[in-house]
Short mmCIF file of C-alpha atoms in Angstrom, two decimals:
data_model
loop_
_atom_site.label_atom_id
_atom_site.label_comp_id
_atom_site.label_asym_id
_atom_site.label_seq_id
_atom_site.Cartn_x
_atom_site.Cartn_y
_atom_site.Cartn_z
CA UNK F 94 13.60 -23.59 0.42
CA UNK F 95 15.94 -26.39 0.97
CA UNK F 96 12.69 -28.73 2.90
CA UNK F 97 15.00 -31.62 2.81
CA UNK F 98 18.71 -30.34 3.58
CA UNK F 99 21.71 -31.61 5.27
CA UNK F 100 22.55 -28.86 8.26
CA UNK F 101 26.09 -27.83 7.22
CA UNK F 102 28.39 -23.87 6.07
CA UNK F 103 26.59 -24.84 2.25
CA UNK F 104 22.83 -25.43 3.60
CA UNK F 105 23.29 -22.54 6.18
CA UNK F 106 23.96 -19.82 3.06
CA UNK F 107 21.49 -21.57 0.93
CA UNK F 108 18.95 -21.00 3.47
CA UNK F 109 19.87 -17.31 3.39
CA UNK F 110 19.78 -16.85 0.32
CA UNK F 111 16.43 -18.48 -0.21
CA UNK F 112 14.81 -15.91 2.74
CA UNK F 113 16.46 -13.30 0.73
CA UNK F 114 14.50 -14.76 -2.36
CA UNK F 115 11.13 -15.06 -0.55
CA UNK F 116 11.36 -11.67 0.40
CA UNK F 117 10.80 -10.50 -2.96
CA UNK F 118 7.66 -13.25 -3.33
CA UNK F 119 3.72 -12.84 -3.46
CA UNK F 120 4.25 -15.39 -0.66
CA UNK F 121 6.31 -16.54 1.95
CA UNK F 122 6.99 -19.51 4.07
CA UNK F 123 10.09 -21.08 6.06
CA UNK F 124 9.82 -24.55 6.78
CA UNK F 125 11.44 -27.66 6.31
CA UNK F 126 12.39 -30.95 7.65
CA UNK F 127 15.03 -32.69 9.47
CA UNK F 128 16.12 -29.70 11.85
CA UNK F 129 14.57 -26.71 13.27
CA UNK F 130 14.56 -23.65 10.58
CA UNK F 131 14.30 -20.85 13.87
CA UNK F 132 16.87 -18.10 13.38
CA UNK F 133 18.22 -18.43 17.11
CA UNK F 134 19.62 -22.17 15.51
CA UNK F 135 21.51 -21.09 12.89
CA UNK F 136 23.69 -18.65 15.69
CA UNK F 137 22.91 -15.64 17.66
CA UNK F 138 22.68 -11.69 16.84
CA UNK F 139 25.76 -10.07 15.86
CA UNK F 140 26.82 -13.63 13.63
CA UNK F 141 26.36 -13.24 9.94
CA UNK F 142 23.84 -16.20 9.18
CA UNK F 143 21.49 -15.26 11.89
CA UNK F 144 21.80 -11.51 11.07
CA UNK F 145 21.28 -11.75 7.34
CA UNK F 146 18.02 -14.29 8.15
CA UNK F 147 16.64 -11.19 10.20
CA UNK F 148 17.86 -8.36 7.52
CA UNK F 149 15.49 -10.76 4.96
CA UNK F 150 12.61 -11.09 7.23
CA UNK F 151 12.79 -7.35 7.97
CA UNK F 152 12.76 -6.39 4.24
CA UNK F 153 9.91 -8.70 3.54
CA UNK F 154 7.71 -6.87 6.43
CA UNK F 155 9.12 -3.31 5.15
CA UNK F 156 8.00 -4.26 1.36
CA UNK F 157 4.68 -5.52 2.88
CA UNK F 158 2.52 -2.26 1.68
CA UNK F 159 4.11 -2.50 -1.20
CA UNK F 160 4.09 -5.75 -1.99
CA UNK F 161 -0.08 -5.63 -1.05
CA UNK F 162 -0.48 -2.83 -3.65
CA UNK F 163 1.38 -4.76 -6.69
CA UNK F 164 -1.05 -7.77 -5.22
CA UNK F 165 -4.26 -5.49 -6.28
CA UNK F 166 -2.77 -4.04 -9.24
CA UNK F 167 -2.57 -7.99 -10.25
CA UNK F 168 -5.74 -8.53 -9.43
CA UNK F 169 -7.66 -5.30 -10.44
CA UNK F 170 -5.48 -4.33 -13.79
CA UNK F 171 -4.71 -7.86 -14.23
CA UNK F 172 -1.00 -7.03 -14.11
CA UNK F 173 1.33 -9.71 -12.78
CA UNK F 174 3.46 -9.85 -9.87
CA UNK F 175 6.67 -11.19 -11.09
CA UNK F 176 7.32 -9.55 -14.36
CA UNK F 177 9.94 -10.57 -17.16
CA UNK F 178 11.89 -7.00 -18.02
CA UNK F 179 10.21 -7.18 -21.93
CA UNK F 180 6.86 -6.15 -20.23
CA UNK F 181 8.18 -3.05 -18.92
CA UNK F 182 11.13 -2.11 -21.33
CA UNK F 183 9.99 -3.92 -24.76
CA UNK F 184 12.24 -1.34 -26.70
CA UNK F 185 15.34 -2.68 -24.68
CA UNK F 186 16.52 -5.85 -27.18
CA UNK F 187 18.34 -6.70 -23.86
CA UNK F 188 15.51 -7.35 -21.88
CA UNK F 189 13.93 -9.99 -24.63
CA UNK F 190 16.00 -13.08 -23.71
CA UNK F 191 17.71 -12.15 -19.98
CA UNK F 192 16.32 -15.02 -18.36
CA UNK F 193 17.66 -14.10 -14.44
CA UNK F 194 17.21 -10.74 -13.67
CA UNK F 195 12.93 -9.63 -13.28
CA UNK F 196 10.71 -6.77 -12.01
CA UNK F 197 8.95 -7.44 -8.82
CA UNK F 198 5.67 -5.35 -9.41
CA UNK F 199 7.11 -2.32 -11.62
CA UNK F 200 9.29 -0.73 -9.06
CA UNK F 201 11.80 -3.35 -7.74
CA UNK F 202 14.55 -5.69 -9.67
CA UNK F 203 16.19 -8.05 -8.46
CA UNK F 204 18.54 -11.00 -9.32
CA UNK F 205 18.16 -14.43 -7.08
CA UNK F 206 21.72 -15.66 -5.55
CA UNK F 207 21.69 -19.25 -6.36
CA UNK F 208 25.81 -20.02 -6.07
CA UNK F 209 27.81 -20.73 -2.98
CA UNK F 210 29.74 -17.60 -2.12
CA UNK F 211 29.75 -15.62 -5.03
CA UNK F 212 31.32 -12.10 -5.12
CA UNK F 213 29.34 -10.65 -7.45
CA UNK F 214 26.32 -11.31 -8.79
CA UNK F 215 25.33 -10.18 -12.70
CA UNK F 216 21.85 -7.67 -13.31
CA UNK F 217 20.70 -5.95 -16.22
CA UNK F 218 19.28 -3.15 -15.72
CA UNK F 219 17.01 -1.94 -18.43
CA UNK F 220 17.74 1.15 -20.51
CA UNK F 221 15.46 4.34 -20.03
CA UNK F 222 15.63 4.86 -16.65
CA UNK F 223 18.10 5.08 -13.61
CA UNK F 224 18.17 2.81 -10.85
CA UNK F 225 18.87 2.98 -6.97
CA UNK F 226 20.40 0.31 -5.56
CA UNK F 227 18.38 -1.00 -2.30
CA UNK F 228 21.36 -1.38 0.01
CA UNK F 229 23.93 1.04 -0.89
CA UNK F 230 21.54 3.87 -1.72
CA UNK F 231 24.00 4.41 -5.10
CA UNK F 232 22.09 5.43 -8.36
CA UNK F 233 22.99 3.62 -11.52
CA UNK F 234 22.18 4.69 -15.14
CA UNK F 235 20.62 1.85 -16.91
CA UNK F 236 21.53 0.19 -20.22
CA UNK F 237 24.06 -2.11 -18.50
CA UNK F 238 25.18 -5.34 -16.63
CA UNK F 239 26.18 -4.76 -13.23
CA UNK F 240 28.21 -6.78 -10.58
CA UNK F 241 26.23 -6.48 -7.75
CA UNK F 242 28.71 -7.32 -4.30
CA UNK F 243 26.83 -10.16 -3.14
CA UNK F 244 27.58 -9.80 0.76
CA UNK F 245 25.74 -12.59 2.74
CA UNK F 246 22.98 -10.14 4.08
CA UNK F 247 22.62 -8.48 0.58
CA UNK F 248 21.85 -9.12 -3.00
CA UNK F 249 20.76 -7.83 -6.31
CA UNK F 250 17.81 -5.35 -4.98
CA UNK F 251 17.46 -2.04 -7.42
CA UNK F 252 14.83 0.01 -7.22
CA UNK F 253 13.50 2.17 -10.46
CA UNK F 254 13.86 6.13 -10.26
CA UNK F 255 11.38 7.67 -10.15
CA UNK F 256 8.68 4.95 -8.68
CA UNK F 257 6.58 5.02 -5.76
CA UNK F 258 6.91 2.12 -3.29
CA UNK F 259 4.71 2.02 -0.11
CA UNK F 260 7.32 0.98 2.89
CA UNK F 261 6.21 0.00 6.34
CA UNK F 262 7.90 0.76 9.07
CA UNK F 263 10.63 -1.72 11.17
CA UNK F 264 8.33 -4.42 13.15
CA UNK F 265 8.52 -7.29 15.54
#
């Protein structure tokens, strides 16, 4: 994200948010043009950019098993990675036009942060099931928009009850 970017406080949270993003992805790849995209140049541990860049990076190599499982589902069930809400919850009139808020595989949903310092950010999450929100560990029922706190090293990341989700362990 943000290949051609002027480096300034807007680019710097963009570029956050888009690791945050790619975490979620089939694939992903930082790169860009004009500056240097290493974590150690947008500050130093203990600063929010750099330690939300590492908090992404780390999620993407925790989701890794799982991520590799929804990969052969996709390609032995012929299921799809990124899935609109209708597939899962096609009773749930809500799902039908909510054009923001998706399953990753059938476990995770999320909601990409695309605004400058937002406080919240809005997710449906579909009747007929409860969900667990990544971060905070807090169950929600579902059937309902919620405002997600959109802290710079967290966003819109629910998990469905009841679903099983390989996780690796913490890596270098």
């Amino acid at each position: 994200g943000g290949f051609f970017a002027k480096r300034n406080d807007d680019f710097v949270e963009r570029y956050v948010r888009f690791l945050q993003f790619g975490a979620t992805l089939p694939m992903m790849r930082s790169h860009g043009t004009n500056f240097p995209r290493e974590f150690y140049f947008f500050g130093k541990p203990g600063e929010p950019a750099y330690d939300a860049m590492v908090k992404a990076v780390k999620l993407r190599y925790r989701l890794l098993p799982y991520l590799y499982s929804v990969a052969w589902d996709c390609s032995h069930n012929r299921s799809t990675f990124l899935r609109t809400m209708a597939m899962d919850f096609p009773g749930d009139e809500r799902t039908w036009d909510d054009g923001w808020t998706y399953l990753v595989g059938r476990a995770f949903l999320t909601a990409p942060v695309t605004s400058a310092k937002p406080d919240k950010m809005r997710a449906y999450l579909p009747k007929g099931t409860d969900w667990w929100n990544y971060f905070t560990g807090e169950r929600v029922k579902g059937g309902r928009v919620v405002g997600t706190p959109t802290k710079l090293d967290e966003f819109p990341l629910y998990v469905r009850a009841g679903s099983i989700g390989p996780y690796g362990p913490d890596v270098q």
